[in-house]
PDB file of C-alpha atoms in Angstrom:
ATOM      1  CA  MET A   1       7.523  33.407  33.286  1.00 48.00           C
ATOM      2  CA  ILE A   2       5.280  30.779  35.317  1.00 53.00           C
ATOM      3  CA  MET A   3       3.577  28.040  33.476  1.00 54.00           C
ATOM      4  CA  ARG A   4       0.242  26.625  34.117  1.00 54.00           C
ATOM      5  CA  PRO A   5       0.135  22.917  34.477  1.00 53.00           C
ATOM      6  CA  PRO A   6      -2.688  21.626  31.908  1.00 52.00           C
ATOM      7  CA  GLN A   7      -5.810  20.861  32.940  1.00 53.00           C
ATOM      8  CA  ARG A   8      -7.259  18.191  34.145  1.00 53.00           C
ATOM      9  CA  ASN A   9     -10.371  18.214  31.272  1.00 53.00           C
ATOM     10  CA  TYR A  10      -7.789  18.729  28.892  1.00 46.00           C
ATOM     11  CA  LEU A  11      -6.150  15.429  29.819  1.00 49.00           C
ATOM     12  CA  ILE A  12      -8.793  13.692  29.934  1.00 52.00           C
ATOM     13  CA  ASN A  13      -9.919  14.780  26.209  1.00 52.00           C
ATOM     14  CA  ALA A  14      -6.566  13.766  25.277  1.00 49.00           C
ATOM     15  CA  THR A  15      -6.703  10.534  26.583  1.00 54.00           C
ATOM     16  CA  LYS A  16     -10.257   9.653  25.259  1.00 54.00           C
ATOM     17  CA  VAL A  17      -9.200  10.899  21.865  1.00 53.00           C
ATOM     18  CA  LYS A  18      -6.347   8.195  21.718  1.00 54.00           C
ATOM     19  CA  ARG A  19      -7.960   5.821  22.879  1.00 56.00           C
ATOM     20  CA  ARG A  20     -10.413   6.371  20.339  1.00 57.00           C
ATOM     21  CA  GLN A  21      -7.422   6.353  17.893  1.00 55.00           C
ATOM     22  CA  LEU A  22      -6.215   2.915  19.392  1.00 55.00           C
ATOM     23  CA  ASP A  23      -9.283   1.434  18.770  1.00 57.00           C
ATOM     24  CA  ARG A  24      -9.467   1.921  15.102  1.00 58.00           C
ATOM     25  CA  PHE A  25      -6.541   0.260  14.905  1.00 60.00           C
ATOM     26  CA  CYS A  26      -7.883  -2.992  17.045  1.00 65.00           C
ATOM     27  CA  ASN A  27      -9.662  -4.383  14.011  1.00 79.00           C
ATOM     28  CA  ILE A  28      -8.913  -7.415  11.656  1.00 87.00           C
ATOM     29  CA  SER A  29      -9.115  -5.339   8.827  1.00 88.00           C
ATOM     30  CA  TYR A  30      -6.140  -3.314   9.553  1.00 90.00           C
ATOM     31  CA  ALA A  31      -4.306  -6.402  11.197  1.00 91.00           C
ATOM     32  CA  ILE A  32      -4.883  -7.675   7.714  1.00 92.00           C
ATOM     33  CA  LEU A  33      -3.405  -4.507   6.080  1.00 93.00           C
ATOM     34  CA  MET A  34      -0.298  -4.582   8.002  1.00 93.00           C
ATOM     35  CA  LEU A  35       0.214  -8.500   7.091  1.00 94.00           C
ATOM     36  CA  ASN A  36      -0.424  -7.248   3.253  1.00 95.00           C
ATOM     37  CA  VAL A  37       1.817  -4.176   3.326  1.00 95.00           C
ATOM     38  CA  LEU A  38       4.700  -6.413   4.847  1.00 95.00           C
ATOM     39  CA  LEU A  39       4.372  -9.298   2.416  1.00 95.00           C
ATOM     40  CA  PHE A  40       4.147  -7.193  -0.981  1.00 95.00           C
ATOM     41  CA  SER A  41       7.305  -5.354   0.313  1.00 95.00           C
ATOM     42  CA  PHE A  42       8.811  -8.379   0.692  1.00 95.00           C
ATOM     43  CA  GLY A  43       8.096  -9.629  -3.175  1.00 93.00           C
ATOM     44  CA  LEU A  44       8.329  -6.853  -4.569  1.00 93.00           C
ATOM     45  CA  SER A  45      11.877  -6.328  -3.190  1.00 93.00           C
ATOM     46  CA  VAL A  46      12.935  -9.240  -5.202  1.00 92.00           C
ATOM     47  CA  VAL A  47      11.966  -7.019  -8.410  1.00 92.00           C
ATOM     48  CA  TYR A  48      13.916  -3.994  -7.453  1.00 91.00           C
ATOM     49  CA  ILE A  49      17.184  -5.990  -5.795  1.00 90.00           C
ATOM     50  CA  HIS A  50      17.608  -8.670  -8.397  1.00 90.00           C
ATOM     51  CA  LEU A  51      16.151  -7.622 -11.660  1.00 90.00           C
ATOM     52  CA  SER A  52      19.407  -6.465 -12.898  1.00 88.00           C
ATOM     53  CA  SER A  53      21.411  -9.153 -11.830  1.00 89.00           C
ATOM     54  CA  TYR A  54      18.490 -11.702 -13.788  1.00 89.00           C
ATOM     55  CA  GLY A  55      19.215  -9.923 -16.736  1.00 89.00           C
ATOM     56  CA  ARG A  56      22.286 -10.289 -16.644  1.00 89.00           C
ATOM     57  CA  HIS A  57      22.250 -13.891 -15.341  1.00 88.00           C
ATOM     58  CA  GLN A  58      20.444 -14.632 -18.470  1.00 87.00           C
ATOM     59  CA  GLY A  59      22.664 -13.165 -20.766  1.00 87.00           C
ATOM     60  CA  PHE A  60      21.673  -9.956 -21.472  1.00 88.00           C
ATOM     61  CA  LYS A  61      24.184  -7.075 -21.786  1.00 88.00           C
ATOM     62  CA  GLU A  62      24.728  -4.842 -18.380  1.00 86.00           C
ATOM     63  CA  GLU A  63      23.293  -2.037 -20.010  1.00 86.00           C
ATOM     64  CA  ASP A  64      20.083  -3.972 -21.266  1.00 86.00           C
ATOM     65  CA  SER A  65      19.872  -5.172 -17.589  1.00 86.00           C
ATOM     66  CA  ALA A  66      20.310  -1.611 -16.329  1.00 86.00           C
ATOM     67  CA  MET A  67      17.994  -0.361 -18.176  1.00 90.00           C
ATOM     68  CA  LEU A  68      15.208  -2.763 -16.838  1.00 91.00           C
ATOM     69  CA  TYR A  69      15.304  -0.133 -13.758  1.00 91.00           C
ATOM     70  CA  SER A  70      14.689   2.925 -16.120  1.00 92.00           C
ATOM     71  CA  ALA A  71      11.155   0.783 -17.622  1.00 93.00           C
ATOM     72  CA  LEU A  72      10.462  -0.241 -14.053  1.00 93.00           C
ATOM     73  CA  GLY A  73      10.243   3.392 -12.873  1.00 93.00           C
ATOM     74  CA  ILE A  74       8.560   4.915 -15.735  1.00 94.00           C
ATOM     75  CA  SER A  75       6.014   2.635 -15.973  1.00 95.00           C
ATOM     76  CA  ASN A  76       5.453   2.995 -12.161  1.00 94.00           C
ATOM     77  CA  LEU A  77       5.329   6.872 -12.455  1.00 93.00           C
ATOM     78  CA  LEU A  78       2.625   6.212 -15.132  1.00 94.00           C
ATOM     79  CA  GLY A  79       0.679   4.017 -13.317  1.00 93.00           C
ATOM     80  CA  ARG A  80       0.295   6.360 -10.579  1.00 91.00           C
ATOM     81  CA  ILE A  81      -0.904   9.058 -12.330  1.00 91.00           C
ATOM     82  CA  SER A  82      -3.376   6.771 -14.455  1.00 90.00           C
ATOM     83  CA  LEU A  83      -4.241   4.574 -11.640  1.00 88.00           C
ATOM     84  CA  GLY A  84      -4.587   7.170  -8.970  1.00 84.00           C
ATOM     85  CA  PHE A  85      -7.088   9.327 -11.370  1.00 86.00           C
ATOM     86  CA  VAL A  86      -8.932   6.604 -11.845  1.00 86.00           C
ATOM     87  CA  SER A  87      -9.460   5.178  -8.616  1.00 81.00           C
ATOM     88  CA  HIS A  88     -10.672   8.619  -7.185  1.00 79.00           C
ATOM     89  CA  THR A  89     -13.808   8.299  -9.653  1.00 76.00           C
ATOM     90  CA  ASN A  90     -17.503   7.318  -7.465  1.00 68.00           C
ATOM     91  CA  LYS A  91     -18.018   4.273  -9.302  1.00 76.00           C
ATOM     92  CA  ILE A  92     -14.617   2.913  -8.299  1.00 80.00           C
ATOM     93  CA  ASP A  93     -13.923   0.216  -5.266  1.00 85.00           C
ATOM     94  CA  LYS A  94     -10.763   1.569  -4.382  1.00 87.00           C
ATOM     95  CA  ILE A  95     -10.179  -1.627  -1.674  1.00 88.00           C
ATOM     96  CA  LEU A  96     -11.078  -4.203  -4.914  1.00 89.00           C
ATOM     97  CA  MET A  97      -9.126  -2.132  -7.224  1.00 91.00           C
ATOM     98  CA  TYR A  98      -6.100  -2.234  -4.675  1.00 92.00           C
ATOM     99  CA  CYS A  99      -6.346  -6.229  -4.339  1.00 92.00           C
ATOM    100  CA  THR A 100      -6.830  -6.474  -8.045  1.00 93.00           C
ATOM    101  CA  SER A 101      -3.425  -4.324  -8.891  1.00 94.00           C
ATOM    102  CA  PHE A 102      -1.371  -6.311  -6.608  1.00 94.00           C
ATOM    103  CA  GLY A 103      -2.607  -9.494  -8.401  1.00 95.00           C
ATOM    104  CA  ALA A 104      -1.844  -8.448 -11.494  1.00 95.00           C
ATOM    105  CA  ALA A 105       1.791  -7.381 -10.023  1.00 95.00           C
ATOM    106  CA  ALA A 106       2.366 -10.580  -8.378  1.00 95.00           C
ATOM    107  CA  LEU A 107       1.328 -12.615 -11.709  1.00 96.00           C
ATOM    108  CA  SER A 108       3.651 -10.840 -13.824  1.00 94.00           C
ATOM    109  CA  THR A 109       6.408 -11.220 -10.922  1.00 94.00           C
ATOM    110  CA  LEU A 110       5.824 -15.220 -11.194  1.00 95.00           C
ATOM    111  CA  VAL A 111       5.967 -14.872 -15.046  1.00 94.00           C
ATOM    112  CA  VAL A 112       9.404 -13.152 -15.153  1.00 93.00           C
ATOM    113  CA  PRO A 113      11.676 -16.476 -14.903  1.00 91.00           C
ATOM    114  CA  PHE A 114      10.008 -17.735 -18.446  1.00 91.00           C
ATOM    115  CA  CYS A 115      10.835 -14.861 -20.219  1.00 88.00           C
ATOM    116  CA  VAL A 116      13.281 -16.002 -22.920  1.00 83.00           C
ATOM    117  CA  ASN A 117      14.085 -12.668 -24.571  1.00 89.00           C
ATOM    118  CA  LEU A 118      14.696  -9.045 -23.503  1.00 90.00           C
ATOM    119  CA  THR A 119      11.407  -7.796 -24.888  1.00 91.00           C
ATOM    120  CA  GLN A 120       9.560 -10.271 -22.919  1.00 91.00           C
ATOM    121  CA  LEU A 121      11.199  -9.220 -19.661  1.00 92.00           C
ATOM    122  CA  ILE A 122      11.302  -5.494 -20.420  1.00 93.00           C
ATOM    123  CA  THR A 123       6.818  -6.107 -21.113  1.00 94.00           C
ATOM    124  CA  LEU A 124       6.891  -7.634 -17.669  1.00 94.00           C
ATOM    125  CA  THR A 125       8.735  -5.241 -15.993  1.00 94.00           C
ATOM    126  CA  CYS A 126       6.554  -2.461 -17.098  1.00 95.00           C
ATOM    127  CA  LEU A 127       3.746  -4.037 -15.779  1.00 95.00           C
ATOM    128  CA  ILE A 128       4.908  -4.967 -12.479  1.00 95.00           C
ATOM    129  CA  GLY A 129       5.894  -1.001 -12.459  1.00 94.00           C
ATOM    130  CA  PHE A 130       2.653  -0.091 -13.202  1.00 95.00           C
ATOM    131  CA  PHE A 131       0.347  -2.403 -11.546  1.00 94.00           C
ATOM    132  CA  SER A 132       2.585  -1.700  -8.086  1.00 93.00           C
ATOM    133  CA  ALA A 133       1.917   1.960  -8.560  1.00 92.00           C
ATOM    134  CA  VAL A 134      -0.995   1.581  -6.821  1.00 91.00           C
ATOM    135  CA  PHE A 135       1.086   0.744  -3.346  1.00 87.00           C
ATOM    136  CA  GLY A 136       1.878   4.615  -3.311  1.00 83.00           C
ATOM    137  CA  SER A 137      -1.387   6.021  -4.937  1.00 85.00           C
ATOM    138  CA  LEU A 138      -3.976   3.926  -3.377  1.00 88.00           C
ATOM    139  CA  LEU A 139      -2.843   3.183  -0.002  1.00 90.00           C
ATOM    140  CA  PRO A 140      -4.067   6.565   1.899  1.00 88.00           C
ATOM    141  CA  ASP A 141      -7.319   5.929   0.420  1.00 88.00           C
ATOM    142  CA  VAL A 142      -7.613   2.384   1.622  1.00 90.00           C
ATOM    143  CA  ILE A 143      -6.232   3.335   5.267  1.00 89.00           C
ATOM    144  CA  ILE A 144      -9.019   5.917   5.184  1.00 87.00           C
ATOM    145  CA  HIS A 145     -11.834   3.410   4.138  1.00 85.00           C
ATOM    146  CA  ILE A 146     -10.421   0.858   6.873  1.00 88.00           C
ATOM    147  CA  THR A 147      -9.487   3.340   9.634  1.00 85.00           C
ATOM    148  CA  SER A 148     -10.844   6.918   9.486  1.00 81.00           C
ATOM    149  CA  LYS A 149      -9.452  10.324   8.183  1.00 83.00           C
ATOM    150  CA  GLU A 150      -8.249  11.211  12.030  1.00 81.00           C
ATOM    151  CA  ALA A 151      -6.575   8.141  12.121  1.00 82.00           C
ATOM    152  CA  MET A 152      -4.735   8.186   8.391  1.00 84.00           C
ATOM    153  CA  ALA A 153      -1.449   9.911   9.559  1.00 85.00           C
ATOM    154  CA  SER A 154      -0.984   7.097  12.701  1.00 85.00           C
ATOM    155  CA  ALA A 155      -1.989   4.384  10.674  1.00 88.00           C
ATOM    156  CA  TYR A 156       0.350   4.912   7.664  1.00 89.00           C
ATOM    157  CA  GLY A 157       3.145   5.619  10.160  1.00 89.00           C
ATOM    158  CA  TYR A 158       2.899   2.135  11.424  1.00 90.00           C
ATOM    159  CA  LEU A 159       2.521   0.768   8.235  1.00 92.00           C
ATOM    160  CA  LEU A 160       5.435   1.953   7.006  1.00 92.00           C
ATOM    161  CA  ILE A 161       7.213  -0.065   9.589  1.00 93.00           C
ATOM    162  CA  CYS A 162       5.941  -2.931   7.839  1.00 93.00           C
ATOM    163  CA  MET A 163       6.847  -1.796   4.744  1.00 93.00           C
ATOM    164  CA  GLY A 164      10.180  -1.110   6.190  1.00 94.00           C
ATOM    165  CA  ILE A 165      10.772  -4.728   7.526  1.00 95.00           C
ATOM    166  CA  GLY A 166       9.554  -6.438   4.783  1.00 93.00           C
ATOM    167  CA  THR A 167      12.006  -4.394   1.887  1.00 92.00           C
ATOM    168  CA  VAL A 168      14.792  -5.589   4.649  1.00 93.00           C
ATOM    169  CA  VAL A 169      13.913  -8.896   4.830  1.00 93.00           C
ATOM    170  CA  GLY A 170      13.148  -9.875   1.323  1.00 91.00           C
ATOM    171  CA  GLY A 171      16.492  -9.091  -0.425  1.00 88.00           C
ATOM    172  CA  PRO A 172      18.496 -10.858   1.987  1.00 90.00           C
ATOM    173  CA  VAL A 173      16.209 -14.307   1.900  1.00 93.00           C
ATOM    174  CA  THR A 174      15.669 -14.461  -2.007  1.00 89.00           C
ATOM    175  CA  GLY A 175      19.571 -13.502  -2.447  1.00 89.00           C
ATOM    176  CA  TRP A 176      20.403 -16.482  -0.078  1.00 92.00           C
ATOM    177  CA  LEU A 177      18.066 -19.148  -2.137  1.00 91.00           C
ATOM    178  CA  PHE A 178      20.231 -17.561  -5.403  1.00 90.00           C
ATOM    179  CA  ASP A 179      23.286 -19.043  -3.501  1.00 90.00           C
ATOM    180  CA  ALA A 180      21.317 -22.064  -2.558  1.00 92.00           C
ATOM    181  CA  THR A 181      20.175 -22.828  -6.025  1.00 91.00           C
ATOM    182  CA  SER A 182      22.447 -20.856  -8.584  1.00 89.00           C
ATOM    183  CA  SER A 183      19.114 -19.903  -9.924  1.00 89.00           C
ATOM    184  CA  TYR A 184      17.035 -17.046  -9.477  1.00 90.00           C
ATOM    185  CA  ARG A 185      13.768 -18.715 -10.336  1.00 91.00           C
ATOM    186  CA  PRO A 186      12.939 -19.676  -6.973  1.00 92.00           C
ATOM    187  CA  SER A 187      13.437 -16.185  -6.199  1.00 92.00           C
ATOM    188  CA  PHE A 188      10.927 -14.897  -8.140  1.00 94.00           C
ATOM    189  CA  TYR A 189       8.624 -17.488  -7.268  1.00 94.00           C
ATOM    190  CA  LEU A 190       8.969 -16.803  -3.847  1.00 94.00           C
ATOM    191  CA  GLY A 191       8.518 -13.047  -4.187  1.00 94.00           C
ATOM    192  CA  GLY A 192       5.457 -13.537  -6.553  1.00 94.00           C
ATOM    193  CA  THR A 193       3.691 -16.061  -4.266  1.00 95.00           C
ATOM    194  CA  THR A 194       4.076 -13.377  -1.204  1.00 96.00           C
ATOM    195  CA  MET A 195       2.606 -10.796  -3.586  1.00 95.00           C
ATOM    196  CA  ALA A 196      -0.015 -12.917  -4.647  1.00 96.00           C
ATOM    197  CA  ILE A 197      -1.110 -14.018  -0.534  1.00 96.00           C
ATOM    198  CA  SER A 198      -0.973 -10.403   0.071  1.00 95.00           C
ATOM    199  CA  ALA A 199      -3.715  -9.297  -2.378  1.00 94.00           C
ATOM    200  CA  ILE A 200      -5.915 -12.388  -1.712  1.00 95.00           C
ATOM    201  CA  ILE A 201      -6.042 -11.589   1.696  1.00 94.00           C
ATOM    202  CA  MET A 202      -7.254  -7.769   1.454  1.00 92.00           C
ATOM    203  CA  LEU A 203     -10.506  -9.587   0.160  1.00 91.00           C
ATOM    204  CA  LEU A 204     -11.450 -10.032   3.264  1.00 89.00           C
ATOM    205  CA  PRO A 205     -11.448  -6.261   4.232  1.00 87.00           C
ATOM    206  CA  TRP A 206     -12.940  -5.246   1.304  1.00 88.00           C
ATOM    207  CA  LYS A 207     -15.707  -7.333   2.097  1.00 86.00           C
ATOM    208  CA  LEU A 208     -16.311  -6.292   5.423  1.00 82.00           C
ATOM    209  CA  ASN A 209     -16.374  -2.499   4.458  1.00 74.00           C
ATOM    210  CA  ILE A 210     -18.365  -3.169   1.204  1.00 69.00           C
ATOM    211  CA  ASN A 211     -21.300  -2.031   2.908  1.00 53.00           C
ATOM    212  CA  LYS A 212     -20.106   1.188   3.609  1.00 56.00           C
ATOM    213  CA  ASP A 213     -19.718   1.879  -0.074  1.00 52.00           C
ATOM    214  CA  THR A 214     -23.398   1.459  -1.339  1.00 51.00           C
ATOM    215  CA  GLU A 215     -25.082   4.603  -2.578  1.00 43.00           C
ATOM    216  CA  GLY A 216     -27.078   5.358  -0.045  1.00 43.00           C
ATOM    217  CA  CYS A 217     -24.799   4.880   3.036  1.00 44.00           C
ATOM    218  CA  SER A 218     -21.656   6.682   1.321  1.00 42.00           C
ATOM    219  CA  ASP A 219     -23.780   9.815   0.857  1.00 42.00           C
ATOM    220  CA  ASN A 220     -25.457  10.020   3.841  1.00 42.00           C
ATOM    221  CA  VAL A 221     -21.581   9.654   5.156  1.00 42.00           C
ATOM    222  CA  LEU A 222     -20.469  12.536   2.550  1.00 40.00           C
ATOM    223  CA  THR A 223     -23.037  14.751   3.637  1.00 43.00           C
ATOM    224  CA  GLU A 224     -22.615  14.452   7.647  1.00 49.00           C
ATOM    225  CA  ASN A 225     -18.748  15.157   7.199  1.00 49.00           C
ATOM    226  CA  ASN A 226     -19.356  17.866   5.127  1.00 44.00           C
ATOM    227  CA  LYS A 227     -21.657  19.049   7.987  1.00 43.00           C
ATOM    228  CA  LYS A 228     -18.747  18.309  10.576  1.00 48.00           C
ATOM    229  CA  ASP A 229     -16.017  20.346   8.282  1.00 44.00           C
ATOM    230  CA  ALA A 230     -18.351  23.436   8.014  1.00 39.00           C
ATOM    231  CA  VAL A 231     -18.636  23.527  11.745  1.00 40.00           C
ATOM    232  CA  TYR A 232     -15.496  22.755  12.577  1.00 39.00           C
ATOM    233  CA  ILE A 233     -14.283  25.789  10.277  1.00 35.00           C
ATOM    234  CA  VAL A 234     -17.137  28.115  11.173  1.00 37.00           C
ATOM    235  CA  GLN A 235     -15.864  27.525  15.111  1.00 41.00           C
ATOM    236  CA  SER A 236     -12.252  27.986  13.914  1.00 42.00           C
ATOM    237  CA  LEU A 237     -12.931  31.151  12.720  1.00 35.00           C
ATOM    238  CA  VAL A 238     -15.010  32.623  15.473  1.00 37.00           C
ATOM    239  CA  SER A 239     -12.296  31.098  18.079  1.00 43.00           C
ATOM    240  CA  THR A 240      -9.704  33.177  16.474  1.00 39.00           C
ATOM    241  CA  VAL A 241     -11.920  36.407  15.864  1.00 36.00           C
TER     242      VAL A 241
END
């Protein structure tokens, strides 16, 4: 069986597509989003890794400290469902909601060292789990707003690298702080601060993209996208036949 070499026009078109996708990543908004994911993953790792140990360090029972992860998981599940549902209404600015939720999670993390009883700690844990849920439910929409639908898969893949780096580095660094100070306060302060910074820096992409979310522009873009989708479907059906 003889295989034909790829046609020159095909190679040229493929190269142009890759260049267009690369150009979408070479903007300040996507660079800030990568830093946002890195910093928030760093701060959130403090909660997921050291929360139970912090509870035992405060004198709570081991089973009560372990129950904090159940509260974190349940509240995160509810947050993914409810925040995801609310974000898909036309009147909600997704990037602004993303920033606000990150800020609420950061504030809750900063207040954790001030808890004096188990009820307060469970309440803050639920708030962290609920508001950090936008990390999963809203991130794809934010990526599309900043790049495009076509570049979403590649853009999300690069962000997963930043997420992994932040998670891997955050736990050991904050654990070292505990070894150096014999207190979890500096660890949660550092985690909450990085989460707060990640929320603040996203205000710039929100400002840069705010013109795209005006009613007139969004209607025009939606109409053009519908036309392009319809043409693509018709062409696919014709080529199949």
